[in-house]
Tab-separated table of C-alpha atoms in Angstrom:
chain	number	residue	atom	x	y	z
A	126	MET	CA	59.360	97.009	136.116
A	127	THR	CA	62.999	96.516	135.180
A	128	ARG	CA	64.668	98.767	132.673
A	129	ASP	CA	65.670	97.179	129.396
A	130	LEU	CA	69.279	96.201	128.874
A	131	PRO	CA	70.349	99.128	126.630
A	132	GLU	CA	69.070	101.623	129.201
A	133	LEU	CA	70.753	99.792	132.065
A	134	ARG	CA	73.981	99.467	130.080
A	135	ALA	CA	73.926	103.218	129.404
A	136	ALA	CA	73.435	103.932	133.121
A	137	ILE	CA	76.367	101.673	134.017
A	138	ASP	CA	78.543	103.332	131.367
A	139	ALA	CA	77.639	106.755	132.779
A	140	GLU	CA	78.588	105.669	136.286
A	141	LEU	CA	81.809	104.125	134.996
A	142	GLU	CA	82.885	107.291	133.198
A	143	GLY	CA	81.852	109.624	136.009
A	144	TRP	CA	83.497	107.549	138.725
A	145	LEU	CA	86.716	107.148	136.756
A	146	SER	CA	86.916	110.875	136.067
A	147	GLU	CA	86.540	111.614	139.769
A	148	THR	CA	88.832	108.838	140.990
A	149	LEU	CA	91.644	109.381	138.489
A	150	ARG	CA	91.816	113.153	138.930
A	151	GLY	CA	95.413	114.068	139.726
A	152	THR	CA	96.802	110.545	139.258
A	153	GLY	CA	99.184	111.489	136.442
A	154	PRO	CA	99.928	109.697	133.139
A	155	ILE	CA	98.373	106.353	134.199
A	156	ALA	CA	94.917	107.918	133.890
A	157	GLU	CA	94.982	108.065	130.078
A	158	PRO	CA	95.591	104.361	129.334
A	159	ILE	CA	93.148	103.382	132.102
A	160	ARG	CA	90.402	105.466	130.533
A	161	TYR	CA	91.335	104.187	127.063
A	162	ALA	CA	91.007	100.567	128.167
A	163	VAL	CA	87.977	100.821	130.432
A	164	LEU	CA	85.805	103.172	128.402
A	165	ALA	CA	86.197	101.266	125.133
A	166	LYS	CA	82.836	100.093	123.847
A	167	GLY	CA	81.995	96.812	125.548
A	168	LYS	CA	78.990	94.576	126.187
A	169	ARG	CA	79.171	95.089	129.992
A	170	ILE	CA	77.882	91.544	130.501
A	171	ARG	CA	79.393	91.291	133.970
A	172	PRO	CA	77.845	94.394	135.558
A	173	LEU	CA	74.549	93.564	133.836
A	174	LEU	CA	74.644	90.115	135.419
A	175	PHE	CA	75.319	91.632	138.830
A	176	VAL	CA	72.247	93.876	138.604
A	177	GLY	CA	70.143	91.038	137.164
A	178	ALA	CA	71.167	88.732	140.018
A	179	TRP	CA	70.423	91.451	142.566
A	180	GLU	CA	66.918	91.768	141.129
A	181	ALA	CA	66.387	87.993	141.080
A	182	ALA	CA	67.508	87.858	144.715
A	183	GLY	CA	64.805	90.332	145.713
A	184	GLY	CA	66.887	93.519	145.920
A	185	VAL	CA	64.957	96.302	147.639
A	186	ALA	CA	63.192	98.973	145.604
A	187	GLY	CA	65.226	101.949	146.884
A	188	PRO	CA	68.404	101.460	144.830
A	189	ARG	CA	66.498	101.289	141.523
A	190	SER	CA	66.838	105.046	140.971
A	191	GLY	CA	68.867	108.090	142.001
A	192	ASN	CA	71.840	107.735	144.333
A	193	GLY	CA	70.795	104.200	145.259
A	194	ALA	CA	71.057	103.081	141.642
A	195	ARG	CA	74.441	104.781	141.288
A	196	ALA	CA	75.717	102.957	144.375
A	197	LEU	CA	74.448	99.640	143.031
A	198	HIS	CA	76.078	100.294	139.667
A	199	ARG	CA	79.327	101.237	141.381
A	200	VAL	CA	79.528	97.804	143.002
A	201	ALA	CA	78.863	96.381	139.534
A	202	LEU	CA	81.948	98.187	138.209
A	203	GLY	CA	84.233	95.924	140.238
A	204	PRO	CA	83.959	92.812	138.041
A	205	GLU	CA	84.097	94.948	134.876
A	206	LEU	CA	87.389	96.527	135.967
A	207	VAL	CA	88.855	93.113	136.796
A	208	HIS	CA	87.708	91.840	133.389
A	209	THR	CA	89.330	94.805	131.618
A	210	TYR	CA	92.583	94.154	133.467
A	211	SER	CA	92.496	90.570	132.181
A	212	LEU	CA	91.984	91.732	128.596
A	213	ILE	CA	94.940	94.118	128.749
A	214	HIS	CA	97.302	91.435	130.043
A	215	ASP	CA	95.829	88.721	127.809
A	216	ASP	CA	96.677	90.836	124.748
A	217	LEU	CA	100.342	91.361	125.693
A	218	PRO	CA	103.064	89.965	123.388
A	219	CYS	CA	104.129	87.478	126.089
A	220	MET	CA	100.531	86.187	126.298
A	221	ASP	CA	98.273	86.018	123.210
A	222	ASP	CA	99.980	88.906	121.379
A	223	ASP	CA	96.852	90.588	119.999
A	224	ASP	CA	96.821	93.959	118.264
A	225	LEU	CA	93.063	94.591	118.264
A	226	ARG	CA	90.547	94.699	121.115
A	227	ARG	CA	86.998	96.050	121.090
A	228	GLY	CA	87.555	97.363	117.582
A	229	ARG	CA	90.692	99.414	118.215
A	230	PRO	CA	94.412	98.973	118.979
A	231	THR	CA	95.194	97.133	122.185
A	232	VAL	CA	96.640	99.055	125.120
A	233	HIS	CA	100.209	97.850	124.584
A	234	VAL	CA	100.052	98.816	120.905
A	235	ARG	CA	98.793	102.295	121.772
A	236	TYR	CA	100.858	103.033	124.902
A	237	GLY	CA	103.644	100.451	125.014
A	238	GLU	CA	104.092	97.208	126.923
A	239	ARG	CA	105.277	98.699	130.212
A	240	ALA	CA	102.341	101.093	130.380
A	241	ALA	CA	99.952	98.227	129.563
A	242	VAL	CA	101.323	96.068	132.384
A	243	MET	CA	100.955	98.909	134.877
A	244	THR	CA	97.493	99.801	133.609
A	245	GLY	CA	96.292	96.257	134.192
A	246	ALA	CA	97.850	96.253	137.656
A	247	ALA	CA	96.168	99.564	138.509
A	248	LEU	CA	92.720	98.210	137.658
A	249	LEU	CA	92.760	95.592	140.427
A	250	PRO	CA	92.831	98.037	143.375
A	251	LEU	CA	90.414	100.285	141.493
A	252	ALA	CA	87.995	97.356	141.242
A	253	MET	CA	88.091	96.726	144.991
A	254	ARG	CA	87.693	100.435	145.682
A	255	ALA	CA	84.579	100.588	143.503
A	256	VAL	CA	82.997	97.658	145.356
A	257	ALA	CA	83.890	99.082	148.773
A	258	GLU	CA	82.549	102.556	147.949
A	259	GLY	CA	79.354	101.200	146.416
A	260	ALA	CA	78.736	98.903	149.368
A	261	ALA	CA	79.234	101.808	151.777
A	262	ASP	CA	76.795	104.006	149.836
A	263	LEU	CA	74.269	101.151	149.895
A	264	LYS	CA	74.798	101.045	153.669
A	265	LEU	CA	75.578	97.344	153.590
A	266	PRO	CA	76.946	95.925	156.853
A	267	ASP	CA	80.705	95.434	157.001
A	268	PRO	CA	80.484	91.595	156.823
A	269	VAL	CA	78.418	91.866	153.623
A	270	ALA	CA	80.837	94.363	152.071
A	271	SER	CA	83.785	92.149	153.032
A	272	ARG	CA	82.117	89.134	151.470
A	273	LEU	CA	81.547	91.021	148.206
A	274	ILE	CA	85.256	91.819	147.977
A	275	GLY	CA	86.174	88.276	148.989
A	276	VAL	CA	83.996	86.749	146.265
A	277	LEU	CA	85.537	89.018	143.630
A	278	THR	CA	89.151	88.512	144.681
A	279	GLU	CA	88.748	84.740	144.840
A	280	ALA	CA	87.226	84.637	141.352
A	281	ALA	CA	90.036	86.813	139.989
A	282	GLY	CA	92.920	84.953	141.620
A	283	SER	CA	94.824	81.696	141.540
A	284	ASP	CA	91.726	79.479	141.755
A	285	GLY	CA	89.915	81.609	139.198
A	286	MET	CA	90.809	83.890	136.325
A	287	VAL	CA	94.590	84.167	136.764
A	288	GLY	CA	95.032	80.455	137.404
A	289	GLY	CA	92.773	79.612	134.491
A	290	GLN	CA	94.673	81.897	132.139
A	291	LEU	CA	97.934	80.173	133.040
A	292	LEU	CA	96.359	76.764	132.408
A	293	ASP	CA	95.190	78.117	129.046
A	294	LEU	CA	98.735	79.160	128.130
A	295	LEU	CA	100.241	75.865	129.287
A	296	ALA	CA	97.761	73.913	127.147
A	297	GLU	CA	98.767	75.617	123.890
A	298	LYS	CA	99.756	73.216	121.118
A	299	LYS	CA	98.839	70.212	123.274
A	300	ARG	CA	96.035	67.666	123.059
A	301	VAL	CA	93.891	67.993	126.162
A	302	SER	CA	90.783	66.182	127.370
A	303	PHE	CA	87.366	67.781	127.441
A	304	GLU	CA	87.534	67.693	131.258
A	305	THR	CA	90.803	69.670	131.187
A	306	LEU	CA	89.277	72.146	128.758
A	307	GLU	CA	86.292	72.711	131.065
A	308	ARG	CA	88.683	73.290	133.959
A	309	ILE	CA	90.482	75.947	131.897
A	310	HIS	CA	87.221	77.614	130.912
A	311	LEU	CA	85.918	77.473	134.459
A	312	GLY	CA	88.987	79.303	135.725
A	313	LYS	CA	89.681	81.869	133.046
A	314	THR	CA	86.073	82.880	132.305
A	315	ALA	CA	83.253	81.249	134.242
A	316	ARG	CA	84.362	81.957	137.809
A	317	LEU	CA	84.421	85.732	137.297
A	318	ILE	CA	81.056	85.657	135.547
A	319	ALA	CA	79.663	83.522	138.368
A	320	ALA	CA	81.106	85.966	140.914
A	321	CYS	CA	78.918	88.715	139.427
A	322	CYS	CA	75.836	86.612	140.104
A	323	THR	CA	76.990	85.600	143.572
A	324	MET	CA	77.725	89.222	144.425
A	325	GLY	CA	74.253	90.269	143.279
A	326	GLY	CA	72.691	87.796	145.666
A	327	VAL	CA	75.017	88.795	148.512
A	328	ALA	CA	74.357	92.514	147.974
A	329	ALA	CA	70.608	91.821	148.095
A	330	ARG	CA	71.192	89.927	151.378
A	331	ALA	CA	69.379	86.923	149.961
A	332	PRO	CA	69.122	83.473	151.602
A	333	GLU	CA	72.078	81.175	150.921
A	334	GLU	CA	69.933	78.863	148.809
A	335	THR	CA	69.184	81.779	146.484
A	336	VAL	CA	72.846	82.814	146.355
A	337	ASP	CA	73.780	79.223	145.503
A	338	ARG	CA	71.258	79.120	142.654
A	339	LEU	CA	72.596	82.387	141.258
A	340	THR	CA	76.153	81.072	141.482
A	341	ARG	CA	75.218	77.899	139.596
A	342	PHE	CA	73.496	80.021	136.956
A	343	GLY	CA	76.683	82.087	136.637
A	344	ILE	CA	78.959	79.061	136.290
A	345	ALA	CA	76.801	77.560	133.533
A	346	ILE	CA	76.346	80.826	131.644
A	347	GLY	CA	80.068	81.570	132.046
A	348	LEU	CA	81.022	78.246	130.496
A	349	ALA	CA	78.501	78.906	127.719
A	350	PHE	CA	80.020	82.356	127.171
A	351	GLN	CA	83.494	80.890	126.652
A	352	THR	CA	82.144	78.125	124.435
A	353	VAL	CA	80.430	80.657	122.176
A	354	ASP	CA	83.595	82.773	122.204
A	355	ASP	CA	85.512	79.736	120.924
A	356	ILE	CA	82.928	79.262	118.187
A	357	LEU	CA	83.109	82.908	117.144
A	358	ASP	CA	86.888	82.719	116.821
A	359	VAL	CA	86.273	80.171	114.061
A	360	THR	CA	83.171	81.639	112.414
A	361	GLY	CA	83.110	85.363	113.260
A	362	SER	CA	84.696	88.303	111.456
A	363	SER	CA	87.131	90.723	113.073
A	364	SER	CA	84.740	93.622	112.457
A	365	ARG	CA	81.936	91.796	114.234
A	366	MET	CA	84.013	90.614	117.202
A	367	GLY	CA	86.176	93.706	117.638
A	368	LYS	CA	89.284	91.503	117.698
A	369	ILE	CA	91.241	89.408	115.210
A	370	GLY	CA	89.563	86.099	114.395
A	371	GLY	CA	91.340	82.770	114.003
A	372	ARG	CA	93.792	83.478	116.797
A	373	ASP	CA	92.903	80.337	118.757
A	374	GLU	CA	93.948	78.044	115.911
A	375	ALA	CA	97.050	80.108	115.162
A	376	LEU	CA	98.165	79.851	118.796
A	377	GLY	CA	97.206	76.192	119.122
A	378	LYS	CA	94.658	76.934	121.835
A	379	ALA	CA	92.547	74.221	123.409
A	380	THR	CA	88.977	75.148	122.472
A	381	THR	CA	85.560	73.545	122.433
A	382	PRO	CA	85.397	73.321	118.610
A	383	SER	CA	88.874	71.773	118.473
A	384	ILE	CA	87.670	68.947	120.741
A	385	LEU	CA	83.941	68.632	119.978
A	386	GLY	CA	83.730	70.200	116.506
A	387	LEU	CA	81.573	73.210	115.667
A	388	GLU	CA	78.239	71.432	115.953
A	389	GLY	CA	79.308	69.713	119.143
A	390	ALA	CA	80.371	73.080	120.570
A	391	ARG	CA	77.010	74.610	119.675
A	392	ALA	CA	75.216	71.685	121.306
A	393	ARG	CA	77.334	72.129	124.431
A	394	ALA	CA	76.483	75.833	124.598
A	395	GLU	CA	72.768	75.037	124.345
A	396	GLU	CA	73.110	72.395	127.064
A	397	LEU	CA	74.801	74.903	129.354
A	398	GLY	CA	72.061	77.429	128.633
A	399	ARG	CA	69.409	74.961	129.761
A	400	GLU	CA	71.469	74.174	132.862
A	401	ALA	CA	71.712	77.880	133.695
A	402	LEU	CA	67.977	78.470	133.354
A	403	GLY	CA	67.221	75.374	135.422
A	404	ALA	CA	69.293	76.728	138.295
A	405	ILE	CA	67.181	79.883	138.624
A	406	SER	CA	63.799	78.433	137.624
A	407	PRO	CA	62.350	78.622	141.188
A	408	LEU	CA	63.292	82.323	141.563
A	409	ALA	CA	61.074	85.291	140.746
A	410	GLY	CA	62.333	88.411	138.986
A	411	THR	CA	64.698	86.571	136.644
A	412	ASP	CA	63.711	88.337	133.412
A	413	ARG	CA	67.005	90.233	133.247
A	414	LEU	CA	69.129	87.130	133.801
A	415	ARG	CA	67.173	85.178	131.207
A	416	GLU	CA	67.571	87.961	128.658
A	417	ILE	CA	71.327	88.116	129.258
A	418	GLY	CA	71.504	84.341	128.927
A	419	ARG	CA	69.838	84.578	125.524
A	420	LEU	CA	72.298	87.267	124.436
A	421	VAL	CA	75.236	85.059	125.431
A	422	LEU	CA	73.918	82.062	123.521
A	423	GLU	CA	72.896	84.005	120.414
A	424	ARG	CA	76.179	85.824	119.801
A	425	ASP	CA	77.162	83.397	117.047
A	426	ARG	CA	73.859	83.648	115.169
């Protein structure tokens, strides 16, 4: 039996706080803004997806509890730390210039721009360290551990999140095609989400066909996640989202509602949800992934 999502999220949060406390001991003033950014209340979608994919890939029973579970959750911290880095830099005045994130002042508002830049930079090596330590504790062979880090760095880099974020900035106040929009969303959001699913399959040492199915699930659910995020920027309140609404329109962002309209965006999100579920339909043990998929799609309801 799998644990429900709130229980798993609490276990991941506990590992995140405990590991950060141990790792940041003696690191000086950078520790405070790192903890402020990382331990803010979040949905933890990415580490949840990693564990869900690991289960769907037939992960062995041992890591479900005790030290094995902690090691598994530590690997799951990698994508979450990369994601938090992206939020810190995305909020900077030279980027989207946001003052609110996860219901409280952004890192640059609280600690200053220079500290925010360095905090984001510090999270990247911390992410790789978490994956490497978790993989070692799981006793994964070196080629498997190396592949986990490779998948994460590729998704975070020029062909993934960073490249996608630059495309997003360059598209501001311009009319773009739906195909260009999907390319932006694929880079800035979906590739990192897909990496969580790929990594779950790799950590479980699943057949390549299974890993491919999990990756395709992640791409579709990642595109759906960004589509719903675009919708919420139009329809959601700041208190509900934990950030200021209406920023996409104010910045002239290319979004799904701006191209397809609200109803078209909702239809696209539903289509992507069906595509995601179709990718993993032959796999057993997908209850967690399906539940997370529902949460992604239902955020605007």
